[in-house]
Amino acid sequence: MKYFIGNWKMFGVPKSINILNKINYFYSKDKNRKKYRVIVTPPYTLIETYSKYFKKKNIFIGSQNCYQKDLFSSDTAAVSPYMLKRVGAKYTLVGHSDNRKEGDTNEMLKDKVKYALKNNLKVVFCIGENEKEKKNNKTSFILKNQITKVLEKNFNSNNIIVAYEPIWSIGTGKIPTKLDLEKTVLKIKKVLKEIFKKKSPTVLYGGSVDGKNVKIFKEINAIDGFLIGGASKSSKKFIDIIKNYYR
Ligand code: PEP
């Protein structure tokens, strides 16, 4: 199963559902549809409406983040996995570089993953090195650290997807070379296999994916799908990525 996950970030109002309707229509007619799943993470404000609307359709709705506590608390503006589950979210991103930049620590991320899983949300755990770390050949070390400091062997690995998103690639148009990316994804899988003793962990790539460069990425078998930011806000661009992946 491949994944095409759209991360809308701070984008969208109720009528933006039109974008998802077009993607849903494309999916319903696509001969390859059994091979992949479409997930979109709109902002918190739209999760309930969109989840209800797409309940019996083909798009899964997720959250871009969740708070590191279960149930309710006195933390202003925080939204717990429990609350997300009850408005219909099926997935949540955890550890997006935007949130790491704002102060998410490994300890916080571990609790986010733990409570998300406890509330039956599937987790898309984001990792990635910055430009300086890449230049200093620290990528493998950084990624291993990000994984092993957060993911525990007793977590349900069937509900964890890892998204490799090099920070220097997000929103910049820059992408890793095919060789580098393949090596990195295989290394990530090796680390995950060591933790979970699971045969085939799911690892996505994210960072400036578009309808053109997806043709390069599709040659890398180890990549199980994509986390797509900018291009997910346009139905045409998102559909082009899927079409060109299977062309
Ligand atoms: C992201 O923010 O997760 C992302 C991958 O963004 P973009 O596709 O715009 O690089």
Short mmCIF file of C-alpha atoms and ligand atoms in Angstrom, two decimals:
data_model
loop_
_atom_site.label_atom_id
_atom_site.label_comp_id
_atom_site.label_asym_id
_atom_site.label_seq_id
_atom_site.Cartn_x
_atom_site.Cartn_y
_atom_site.Cartn_z
CA MET A 1 0.00 0.00 0.00
CA LYS A 2 1.35 3.46 -0.94
CA TYR A 3 0.38 6.69 0.82
CA PHE A 4 -0.23 10.17 -0.53
CA ILE A 5 -0.62 12.47 2.44
CA GLY A 6 -1.45 16.14 1.98
CA ASN A 7 -0.38 18.52 4.76
CA TRP A 8 -2.36 21.73 4.39
CA LYS A 9 -0.58 23.61 7.18
CA MET A 10 -2.29 26.99 7.82
CA PHE A 11 -4.58 26.77 4.84
CA GLY A 12 -8.27 26.19 4.30
CA VAL A 13 -11.80 27.29 5.16
CA PRO A 14 -14.97 25.16 5.00
CA LYS A 15 -15.44 25.68 1.25
CA SER A 16 -11.89 24.42 0.54
CA ILE A 17 -13.55 21.01 0.74
CA ASN A 18 -14.01 21.48 -3.04
CA ILE A 19 -10.33 20.63 -3.44
CA LEU A 20 -10.84 17.31 -1.65
CA ASN A 21 -14.02 16.60 -3.59
CA LYS A 22 -12.06 16.72 -6.83
CA ILE A 23 -9.40 14.40 -5.43
CA ASN A 24 -12.12 12.06 -4.15
CA TYR A 25 -13.73 11.98 -7.60
CA PHE A 26 -10.40 11.24 -9.26
CA TYR A 27 -9.75 8.44 -6.79
CA SER A 28 -13.16 6.89 -7.32
CA LYS A 29 -12.43 6.53 -11.06
CA ASP A 30 -8.74 5.64 -10.82
CA LYS A 31 -7.89 2.10 -11.90
CA ASN A 32 -4.91 2.13 -9.51
CA ARG A 33 -6.95 3.15 -6.47
CA LYS A 34 -6.56 -0.16 -4.64
CA LYS A 35 -2.80 0.42 -4.56
CA TYR A 36 -2.81 3.59 -2.47
CA ARG A 37 -4.51 5.64 0.22
CA VAL A 38 -5.13 9.39 0.28
CA ILE A 39 -4.91 11.18 3.60
CA VAL A 40 -5.24 14.93 4.15
CA THR A 41 -4.38 16.87 7.29
CA PRO A 42 -6.32 20.16 7.27
CA PRO A 43 -6.08 22.60 10.20
CA TYR A 44 -7.88 21.71 13.45
CA THR A 45 -10.81 23.96 12.51
CA LEU A 46 -11.82 21.72 9.61
CA ILE A 47 -11.23 18.23 10.96
CA GLU A 48 -14.74 17.56 12.20
CA THR A 49 -16.61 18.82 9.13
CA TYR A 50 -14.29 17.13 6.68
CA SER A 51 -14.22 13.85 8.64
CA LYS A 52 -18.01 13.68 8.65
CA TYR A 53 -18.20 14.52 4.96
CA PHE A 54 -15.60 11.95 3.91
CA LYS A 55 -16.65 9.25 6.34
CA LYS A 56 -18.02 6.96 3.64
CA LYS A 57 -15.72 8.27 0.91
CA ASN A 58 -12.13 7.73 -0.07
CA ILE A 59 -10.17 10.39 1.76
CA PHE A 60 -8.92 9.87 5.29
CA ILE A 61 -8.69 12.94 7.49
CA GLY A 62 -5.86 13.49 9.93
CA SER A 63 -4.46 16.18 12.17
CA GLN A 64 -1.21 18.10 11.71
CA ASN A 65 -0.27 17.74 15.34
CA CYS A 66 -1.64 16.74 18.73
CA TYR A 67 -0.91 17.67 22.31
CA GLN A 68 1.28 15.48 24.51
CA LYS A 69 -1.43 14.72 27.05
CA ASP A 70 -4.40 12.41 27.03
CA LEU A 71 -8.03 13.54 27.57
CA PHE A 72 -8.36 17.13 28.87
CA SER A 73 -5.99 19.56 30.58
CA SER A 74 -5.63 23.23 31.47
CA ASP A 75 -3.22 23.97 28.60
CA THR A 76 -4.60 26.85 26.55
CA ALA A 77 -5.13 26.11 22.84
CA ALA A 78 -4.00 22.50 23.21
CA VAL A 79 -5.87 19.68 21.44
CA SER A 80 -5.41 16.14 22.71
CA PRO A 81 -5.43 12.91 20.70
CA TYR A 82 -8.61 11.97 22.61
CA MET A 83 -10.33 15.12 21.31
CA LEU A 84 -9.09 14.55 17.76
CA LYS A 85 -10.32 10.98 17.70
CA ARG A 86 -13.77 12.12 18.77
CA VAL A 87 -14.12 14.55 15.88
CA GLY A 88 -13.20 11.85 13.39
CA ALA A 89 -9.46 12.14 12.83
CA LYS A 90 -7.89 8.85 11.80
CA TYR A 91 -4.24 9.97 11.62
CA THR A 92 -2.00 12.56 13.19
CA LEU A 93 1.36 13.94 12.18
CA VAL A 94 3.85 14.07 15.05
CA GLY A 95 7.21 15.83 15.00
CA HIS A 96 6.84 17.95 11.88
CA SER A 97 9.92 20.18 11.63
CA ASP A 98 7.70 23.26 12.03
CA ASN A 99 6.69 21.98 15.47
CA ARG A 100 10.19 20.82 16.40
CA LYS A 101 11.34 24.37 15.58
CA GLU A 102 8.68 25.72 17.93
CA GLY A 103 10.05 23.61 20.76
CA ASP A 104 8.76 20.05 20.54
CA THR A 105 11.33 17.94 22.39
CA ASN A 106 11.88 14.19 22.05
CA GLU A 107 10.15 13.72 25.39
CA MET A 108 7.09 15.62 24.21
CA LEU A 109 7.08 13.73 20.93
CA LYS A 110 7.23 10.40 22.75
CA ASP A 111 4.11 11.35 24.73
CA LYS A 112 2.37 12.57 21.60
CA VAL A 113 3.00 9.22 19.90
CA LYS A 114 2.00 7.29 23.01
CA TYR A 115 -1.32 9.08 23.52
CA ALA A 116 -2.14 9.17 19.82
CA LEU A 117 -1.72 5.39 19.63
CA LYS A 118 -3.69 4.93 22.85
CA ASN A 119 -6.56 6.81 21.22
CA ASN A 120 -6.39 4.71 18.07
CA LEU A 121 -4.93 7.38 15.86
CA LYS A 122 -2.36 6.26 13.34
CA VAL A 123 0.84 8.26 13.68
CA VAL A 124 2.86 9.80 10.88
CA PHE A 125 6.14 10.48 12.67
CA CYS A 126 8.24 13.10 10.86
CA ILE A 127 12.03 13.17 10.98
CA GLY A 128 14.69 15.01 9.01
CA GLU A 129 18.07 16.70 9.13
CA ASN A 130 18.79 20.37 8.50
CA GLU A 131 21.17 21.76 5.88
CA LYS A 132 24.13 22.09 8.24
CA GLU A 133 23.72 18.53 9.52
CA LYS A 134 23.60 17.27 5.94
CA LYS A 135 26.74 19.22 4.98
CA ASN A 136 28.56 17.75 7.99
CA ASN A 137 27.55 14.19 6.99
CA LYS A 138 25.45 13.87 10.14
CA THR A 139 22.21 12.76 8.43
CA SER A 140 22.25 9.10 9.51
CA PHE A 141 23.24 9.99 13.06
CA ILE A 142 20.52 12.65 13.39
CA LEU A 143 17.78 10.44 11.96
CA LYS A 144 18.71 7.47 14.11
CA ASN A 145 18.68 9.71 17.15
CA GLN A 146 15.30 11.21 16.27
CA ILE A 147 13.84 7.73 15.90
CA THR A 148 15.39 5.94 18.86
CA LYS A 149 14.75 8.80 21.32
CA VAL A 150 11.02 8.68 20.58
CA LEU A 151 9.82 5.34 19.25
CA GLU A 152 9.71 2.50 21.76
CA LYS A 153 9.65 -1.19 20.98
CA ASN A 154 6.32 -1.63 22.77
CA PHE A 155 4.55 0.95 20.57
CA ASN A 156 2.20 -0.62 18.04
CA SER A 157 4.35 -0.41 14.94
CA ASN A 158 1.42 -1.30 12.67
CA ASN A 159 0.02 2.15 13.44
CA ILE A 160 3.24 4.08 12.87
CA ILE A 161 4.37 5.51 9.57
CA VAL A 162 7.67 7.40 9.40
CA ALA A 163 7.98 10.38 7.07
CA TYR A 164 11.52 11.36 6.14
CA GLU A 165 11.47 15.09 5.45
CA PRO A 166 14.87 16.76 5.06
CA ILE A 167 14.29 20.25 6.47
CA TRP A 168 16.34 21.87 3.71
CA SER A 169 13.97 20.39 1.16
CA ILE A 170 10.64 21.47 2.67
CA GLY A 171 9.13 24.25 0.56
CA THR A 172 12.42 25.01 -1.20
CA GLY A 173 12.17 23.04 -4.45
CA LYS A 174 15.43 21.25 -3.52
CA ILE A 175 15.34 17.46 -3.38
CA PRO A 176 17.87 14.80 -2.40
CA THR A 177 19.68 12.85 -5.10
CA LYS A 178 18.15 9.51 -5.93
CA LEU A 179 21.13 7.67 -4.53
CA ASP A 180 21.19 9.62 -1.25
CA LEU A 181 17.46 9.25 -0.77
CA GLU A 182 17.44 5.53 -1.41
CA LYS A 183 20.33 4.99 1.02
CA THR A 184 18.69 7.13 3.69
CA VAL A 185 15.28 5.45 3.42
CA LEU A 186 16.91 2.02 3.66
CA LYS A 187 18.86 3.11 6.74
CA ILE A 188 15.66 4.41 8.36
CA LYS A 189 13.97 1.09 7.65
CA LYS A 190 16.90 -0.76 9.19
CA VAL A 191 16.64 1.28 12.41
CA LEU A 192 12.87 0.71 12.55
CA LYS A 193 13.31 -3.02 11.98
CA GLU A 194 15.78 -3.15 14.85
CA ILE A 195 13.32 -1.47 17.21
CA PHE A 196 10.10 -3.17 16.18
CA LYS A 197 11.33 -6.49 14.82
CA LYS A 198 8.89 -5.82 12.01
CA LYS A 199 9.63 -7.01 8.49
CA SER A 200 8.51 -4.04 6.47
CA PRO A 201 8.15 -0.67 8.17
CA THR A 202 6.42 2.08 6.19
CA VAL A 203 8.61 5.06 5.28
CA LEU A 204 7.46 8.06 3.25
CA TYR A 205 9.41 10.88 1.68
CA GLY A 206 8.42 14.53 2.06
CA GLY A 207 9.99 17.72 0.72
CA SER A 208 9.03 19.65 -2.42
CA VAL A 209 7.30 16.67 -4.03
CA ASP A 210 5.53 17.63 -7.25
CA GLY A 211 4.12 16.08 -10.41
CA LYS A 212 7.50 16.18 -12.13
CA ASN A 213 9.97 14.95 -9.53
CA VAL A 214 7.64 12.15 -8.42
CA LYS A 215 8.85 10.32 -11.55
CA ILE A 216 12.32 10.18 -9.99
CA PHE A 217 11.01 9.09 -6.60
CA LYS A 218 8.92 6.30 -8.05
CA GLU A 219 12.10 4.55 -9.13
CA ILE A 220 12.99 4.10 -5.46
CA ASN A 221 11.08 1.01 -4.39
CA ALA A 222 11.80 1.50 -0.71
CA ILE A 223 9.67 4.68 -0.60
CA ASP A 224 6.14 3.83 0.49
CA GLY A 225 4.57 7.16 -0.39
CA PHE A 226 4.77 10.89 0.13
CA LEU A 227 4.01 13.68 2.54
CA ILE A 228 3.07 16.61 0.37
CA GLY A 229 2.85 20.21 1.55
CA GLY A 230 2.54 22.98 -1.03
CA ALA A 231 1.22 20.80 -3.86
CA SER A 232 -1.57 19.35 -1.70
CA LYS A 233 -3.45 22.65 -1.67
CA SER A 234 -4.28 22.29 -5.35
CA SER A 235 -6.38 19.34 -6.50
CA LYS A 236 -4.67 19.42 -9.89
CA LYS A 237 -1.14 19.34 -8.47
CA PHE A 238 -2.04 16.61 -5.97
CA ILE A 239 -3.75 14.48 -8.62
CA ASP A 240 -0.80 14.99 -11.00
CA ILE A 241 1.52 13.52 -8.38
CA ILE A 242 -0.63 10.38 -8.13
CA LYS A 243 -1.13 10.12 -11.91
CA ASN A 244 2.56 10.49 -12.67
CA TYR A 245 3.52 8.04 -9.95
CA TYR A 246 1.50 5.30 -11.62
CA ARG A 247 2.13 6.32 -15.23
C1 PEP B 1 5.82 19.60 4.51
O1 PEP B 1 5.72 20.69 5.04
O2 PEP B 1 5.58 18.56 5.18
C2 PEP B 1 6.20 19.49 3.11
C3 PEP B 1 6.62 18.35 2.64
O3 PEP B 1 6.10 20.63 2.37
P1 PEP B 1 6.45 20.82 0.79
O4 PEP B 1 5.86 19.66 0.04
O5 PEP B 1 5.80 22.12 0.42
O6 PEP B 1 7.94 20.85 0.69
#
